[in-house]
Structure formats: C-alpha cells, structure tokens
mmCIF file with all atom_site columns, C-alpha atoms in Angstrom:
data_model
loop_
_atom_site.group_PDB
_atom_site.id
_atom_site.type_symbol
_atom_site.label_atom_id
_atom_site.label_alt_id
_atom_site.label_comp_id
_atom_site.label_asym_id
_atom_site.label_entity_id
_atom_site.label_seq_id
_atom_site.pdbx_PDB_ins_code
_atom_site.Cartn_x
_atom_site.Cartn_y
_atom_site.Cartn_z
_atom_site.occupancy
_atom_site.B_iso_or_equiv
_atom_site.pdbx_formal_charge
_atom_site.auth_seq_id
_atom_site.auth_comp_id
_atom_site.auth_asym_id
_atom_site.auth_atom_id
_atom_site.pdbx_PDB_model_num
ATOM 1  C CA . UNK A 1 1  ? 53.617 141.785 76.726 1.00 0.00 ? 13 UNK A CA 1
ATOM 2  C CA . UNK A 1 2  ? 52.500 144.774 74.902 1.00 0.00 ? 14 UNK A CA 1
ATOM 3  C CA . UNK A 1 3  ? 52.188 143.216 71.104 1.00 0.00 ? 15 UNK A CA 1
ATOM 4  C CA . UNK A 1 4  ? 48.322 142.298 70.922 1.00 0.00 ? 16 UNK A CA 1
ATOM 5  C CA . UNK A 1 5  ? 49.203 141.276 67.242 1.00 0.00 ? 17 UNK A CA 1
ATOM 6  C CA . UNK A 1 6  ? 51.243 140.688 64.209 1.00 0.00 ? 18 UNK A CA 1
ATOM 7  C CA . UNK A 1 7  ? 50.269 141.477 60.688 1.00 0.00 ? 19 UNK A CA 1
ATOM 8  C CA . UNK A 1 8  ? 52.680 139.538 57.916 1.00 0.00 ? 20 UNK A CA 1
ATOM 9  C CA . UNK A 1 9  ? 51.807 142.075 54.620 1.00 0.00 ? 21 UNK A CA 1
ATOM 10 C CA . UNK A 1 10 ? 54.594 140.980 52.604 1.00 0.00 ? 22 UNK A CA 1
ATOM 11 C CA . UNK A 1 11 ? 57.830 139.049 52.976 1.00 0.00 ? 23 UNK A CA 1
ATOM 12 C CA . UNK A 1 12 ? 59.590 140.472 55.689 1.00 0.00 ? 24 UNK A CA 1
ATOM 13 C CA . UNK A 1 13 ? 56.999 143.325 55.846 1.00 0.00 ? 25 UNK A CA 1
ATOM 14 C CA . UNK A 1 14 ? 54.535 143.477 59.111 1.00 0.00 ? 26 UNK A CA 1
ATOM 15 C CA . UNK A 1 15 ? 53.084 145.691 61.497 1.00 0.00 ? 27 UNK A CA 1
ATOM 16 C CA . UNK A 1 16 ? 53.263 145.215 65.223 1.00 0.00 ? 28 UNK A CA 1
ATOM 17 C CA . UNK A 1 17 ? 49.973 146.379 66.988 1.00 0.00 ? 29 UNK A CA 1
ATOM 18 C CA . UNK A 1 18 ? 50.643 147.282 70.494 1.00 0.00 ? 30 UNK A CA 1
ATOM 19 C CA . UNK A 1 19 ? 48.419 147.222 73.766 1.00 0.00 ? 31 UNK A CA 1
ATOM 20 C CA . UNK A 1 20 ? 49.830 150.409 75.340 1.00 0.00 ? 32 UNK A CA 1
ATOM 21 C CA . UNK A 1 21 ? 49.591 153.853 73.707 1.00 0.00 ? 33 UNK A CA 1
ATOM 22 C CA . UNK A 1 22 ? 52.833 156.200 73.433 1.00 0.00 ? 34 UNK A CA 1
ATOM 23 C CA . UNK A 1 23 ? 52.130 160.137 73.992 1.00 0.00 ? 35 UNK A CA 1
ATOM 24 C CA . UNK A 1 24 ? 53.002 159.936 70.213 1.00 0.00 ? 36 UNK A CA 1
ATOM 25 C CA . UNK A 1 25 ? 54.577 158.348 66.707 1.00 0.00 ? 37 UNK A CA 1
ATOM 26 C CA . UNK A 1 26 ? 57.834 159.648 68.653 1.00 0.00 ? 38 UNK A CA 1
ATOM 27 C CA . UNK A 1 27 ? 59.276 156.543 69.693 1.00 0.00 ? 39 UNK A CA 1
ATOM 28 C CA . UNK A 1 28 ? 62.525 154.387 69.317 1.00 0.00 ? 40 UNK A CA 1
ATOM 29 C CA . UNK A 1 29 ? 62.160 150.553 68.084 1.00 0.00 ? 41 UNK A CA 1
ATOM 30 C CA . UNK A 1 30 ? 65.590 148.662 68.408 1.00 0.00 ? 42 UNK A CA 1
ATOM 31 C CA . UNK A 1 31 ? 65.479 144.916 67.247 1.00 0.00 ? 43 UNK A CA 1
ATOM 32 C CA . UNK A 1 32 ? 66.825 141.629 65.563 1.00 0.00 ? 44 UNK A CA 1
ATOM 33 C CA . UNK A 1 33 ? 66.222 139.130 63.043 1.00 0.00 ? 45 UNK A CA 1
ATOM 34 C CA . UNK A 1 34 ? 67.144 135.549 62.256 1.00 0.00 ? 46 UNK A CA 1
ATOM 35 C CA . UNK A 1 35 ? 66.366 132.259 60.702 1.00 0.00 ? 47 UNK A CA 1
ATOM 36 C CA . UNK A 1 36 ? 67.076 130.429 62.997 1.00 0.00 ? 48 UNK A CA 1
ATOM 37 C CA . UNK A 1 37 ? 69.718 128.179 61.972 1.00 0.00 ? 49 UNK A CA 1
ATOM 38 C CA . UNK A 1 38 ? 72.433 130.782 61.975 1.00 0.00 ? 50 UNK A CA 1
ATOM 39 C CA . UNK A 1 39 ? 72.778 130.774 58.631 1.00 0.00 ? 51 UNK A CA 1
ATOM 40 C CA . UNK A 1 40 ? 70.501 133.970 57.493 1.00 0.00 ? 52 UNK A CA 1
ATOM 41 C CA . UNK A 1 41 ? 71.213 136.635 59.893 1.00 0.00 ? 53 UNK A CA 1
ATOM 42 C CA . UNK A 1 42 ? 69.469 139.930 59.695 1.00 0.00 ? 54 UNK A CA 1
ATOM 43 C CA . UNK A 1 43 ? 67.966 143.214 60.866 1.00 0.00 ? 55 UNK A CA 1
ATOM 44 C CA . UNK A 1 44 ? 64.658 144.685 61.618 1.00 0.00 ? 56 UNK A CA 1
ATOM 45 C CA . UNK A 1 45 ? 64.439 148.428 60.243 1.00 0.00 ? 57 UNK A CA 1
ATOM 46 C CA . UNK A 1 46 ? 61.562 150.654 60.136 1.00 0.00 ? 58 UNK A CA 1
ATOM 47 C CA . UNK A 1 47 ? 59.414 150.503 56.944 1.00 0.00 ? 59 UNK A CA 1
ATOM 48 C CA . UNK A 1 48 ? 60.375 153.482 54.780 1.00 0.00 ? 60 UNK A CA 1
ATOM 49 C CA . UNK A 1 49 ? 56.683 155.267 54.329 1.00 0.00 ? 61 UNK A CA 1
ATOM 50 C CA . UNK A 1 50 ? 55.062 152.831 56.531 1.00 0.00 ? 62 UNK A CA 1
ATOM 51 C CA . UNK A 1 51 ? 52.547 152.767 59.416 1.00 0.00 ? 63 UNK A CA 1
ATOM 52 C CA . UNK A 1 52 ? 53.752 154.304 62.746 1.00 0.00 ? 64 UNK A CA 1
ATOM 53 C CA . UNK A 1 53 ? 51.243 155.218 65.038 1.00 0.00 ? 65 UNK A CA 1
ATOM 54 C CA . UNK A 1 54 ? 51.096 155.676 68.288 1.00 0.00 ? 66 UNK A CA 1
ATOM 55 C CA . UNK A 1 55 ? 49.613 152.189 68.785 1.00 0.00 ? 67 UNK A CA 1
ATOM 56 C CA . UNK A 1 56 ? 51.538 150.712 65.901 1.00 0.00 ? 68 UNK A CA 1
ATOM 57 C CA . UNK A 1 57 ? 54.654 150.061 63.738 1.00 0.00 ? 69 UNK A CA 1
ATOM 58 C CA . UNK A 1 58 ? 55.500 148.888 60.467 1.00 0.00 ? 70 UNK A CA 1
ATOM 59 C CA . UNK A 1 59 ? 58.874 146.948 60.235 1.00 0.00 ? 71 UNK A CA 1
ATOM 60 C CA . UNK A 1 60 ? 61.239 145.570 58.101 1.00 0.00 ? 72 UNK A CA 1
ATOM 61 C CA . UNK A 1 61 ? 63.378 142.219 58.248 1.00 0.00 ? 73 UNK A CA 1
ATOM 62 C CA . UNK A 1 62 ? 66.122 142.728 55.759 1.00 0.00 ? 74 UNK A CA 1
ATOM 63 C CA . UNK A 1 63 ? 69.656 140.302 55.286 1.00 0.00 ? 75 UNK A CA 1
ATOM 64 C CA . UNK A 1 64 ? 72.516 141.936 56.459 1.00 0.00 ? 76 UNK A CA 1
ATOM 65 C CA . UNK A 1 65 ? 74.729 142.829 53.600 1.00 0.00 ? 77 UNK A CA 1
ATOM 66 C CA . UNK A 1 66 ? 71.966 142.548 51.099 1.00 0.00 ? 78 UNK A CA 1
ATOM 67 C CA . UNK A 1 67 ? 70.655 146.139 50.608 1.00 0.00 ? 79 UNK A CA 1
ATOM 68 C CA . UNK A 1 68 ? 67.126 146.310 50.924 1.00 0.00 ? 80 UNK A CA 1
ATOM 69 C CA . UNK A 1 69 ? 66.387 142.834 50.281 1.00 0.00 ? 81 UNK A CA 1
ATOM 70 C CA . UNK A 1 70 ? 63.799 141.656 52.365 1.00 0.00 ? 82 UNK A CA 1
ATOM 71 C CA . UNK A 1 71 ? 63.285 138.079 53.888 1.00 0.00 ? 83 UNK A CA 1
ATOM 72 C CA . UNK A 1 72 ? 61.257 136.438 55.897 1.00 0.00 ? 84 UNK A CA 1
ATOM 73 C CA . UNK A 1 73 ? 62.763 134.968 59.405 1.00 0.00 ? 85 UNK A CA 1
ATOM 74 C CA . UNK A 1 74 ? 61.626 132.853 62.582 1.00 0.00 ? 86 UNK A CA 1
ATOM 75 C CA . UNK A 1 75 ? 62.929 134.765 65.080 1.00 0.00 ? 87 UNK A CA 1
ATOM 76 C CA . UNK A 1 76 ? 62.630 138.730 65.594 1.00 0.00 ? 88 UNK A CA 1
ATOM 77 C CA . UNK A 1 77 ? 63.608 140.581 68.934 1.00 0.00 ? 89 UNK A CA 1
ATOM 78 C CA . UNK A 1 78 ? 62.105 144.173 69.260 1.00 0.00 ? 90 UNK A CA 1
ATOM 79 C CA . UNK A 1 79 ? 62.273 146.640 72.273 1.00 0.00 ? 91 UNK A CA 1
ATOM 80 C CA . UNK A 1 80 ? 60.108 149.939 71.994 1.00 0.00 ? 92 UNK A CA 1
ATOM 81 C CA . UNK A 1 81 ? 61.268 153.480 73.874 1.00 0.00 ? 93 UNK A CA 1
ATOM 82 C CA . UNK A 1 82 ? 58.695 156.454 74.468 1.00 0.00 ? 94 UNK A CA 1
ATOM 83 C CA . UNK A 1 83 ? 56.568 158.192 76.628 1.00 0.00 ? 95 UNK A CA 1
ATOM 84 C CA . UNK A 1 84 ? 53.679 156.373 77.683 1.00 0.00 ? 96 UNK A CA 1
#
C-alpha cells in the first residue's frame, strides 16, 4: 500500500502520489491497463514531460495499437523499483 492518492488530470493522464520516498526520480514503474470487459486492452507508459518525483509519477493509459491515443480504463496494475 504505498499509493496515498490518485490524481485523474486528463483522460488517461494521472499522477500516482506515493507514501514512501525513493533515494531519487531514478526508479522503474512497470504496469497494465484495461477496461474491463476485455474488449479495450492497454498500457500504462510514463507521461512524456510529466511529473516524476521522488514521491510521485505521472502516467499514461494508452490503447495498444493506437499510437499515443489515450483512454481512460477501470483497471490499472503498477509495480514501482528503486532505492528506498
């Protein structure tokens, strides 16, 4: 349990606060994204220019095959890796 929140900015734009602090911004984020229903199935990918912190990170939920096309989903899966 280390989110303490979830900010929605935009569709399928938000920023994960965390409870722990990392030594740094240095960290990995691996994750998934879906709708649900199985039939939108995405990805999570960091937010090109956006906040990462060593507290927080902004992410991405984009359609798989769709470019950059951002969505919003009901389901995302994320794992962070770093130096605490």
């Amino acid at each position: 349990h280390c989110v303490t929140s979830l900010t929605d900015n935009a569709t399928g734009d938000y920023t994960v606060n965390l409870s722990i602090t990392f030594s740094s911004a240095n960290y990995a984020v691996t994750g998934f994204a879906t709708d649900g229903t199985g039939s939108q199935k995405g990805f999570v990918c960091g937010a090109s220019g956006g906040i990462k912190t060593a507290t927080a990170r902004q992410v991405n939920t984009v359609r798989i095959g769709s470019g950059t096309t951002e969505i919003d989903v009901v389901e995302v899966g994320l794992s962070f890796f770093g130096d605490l």
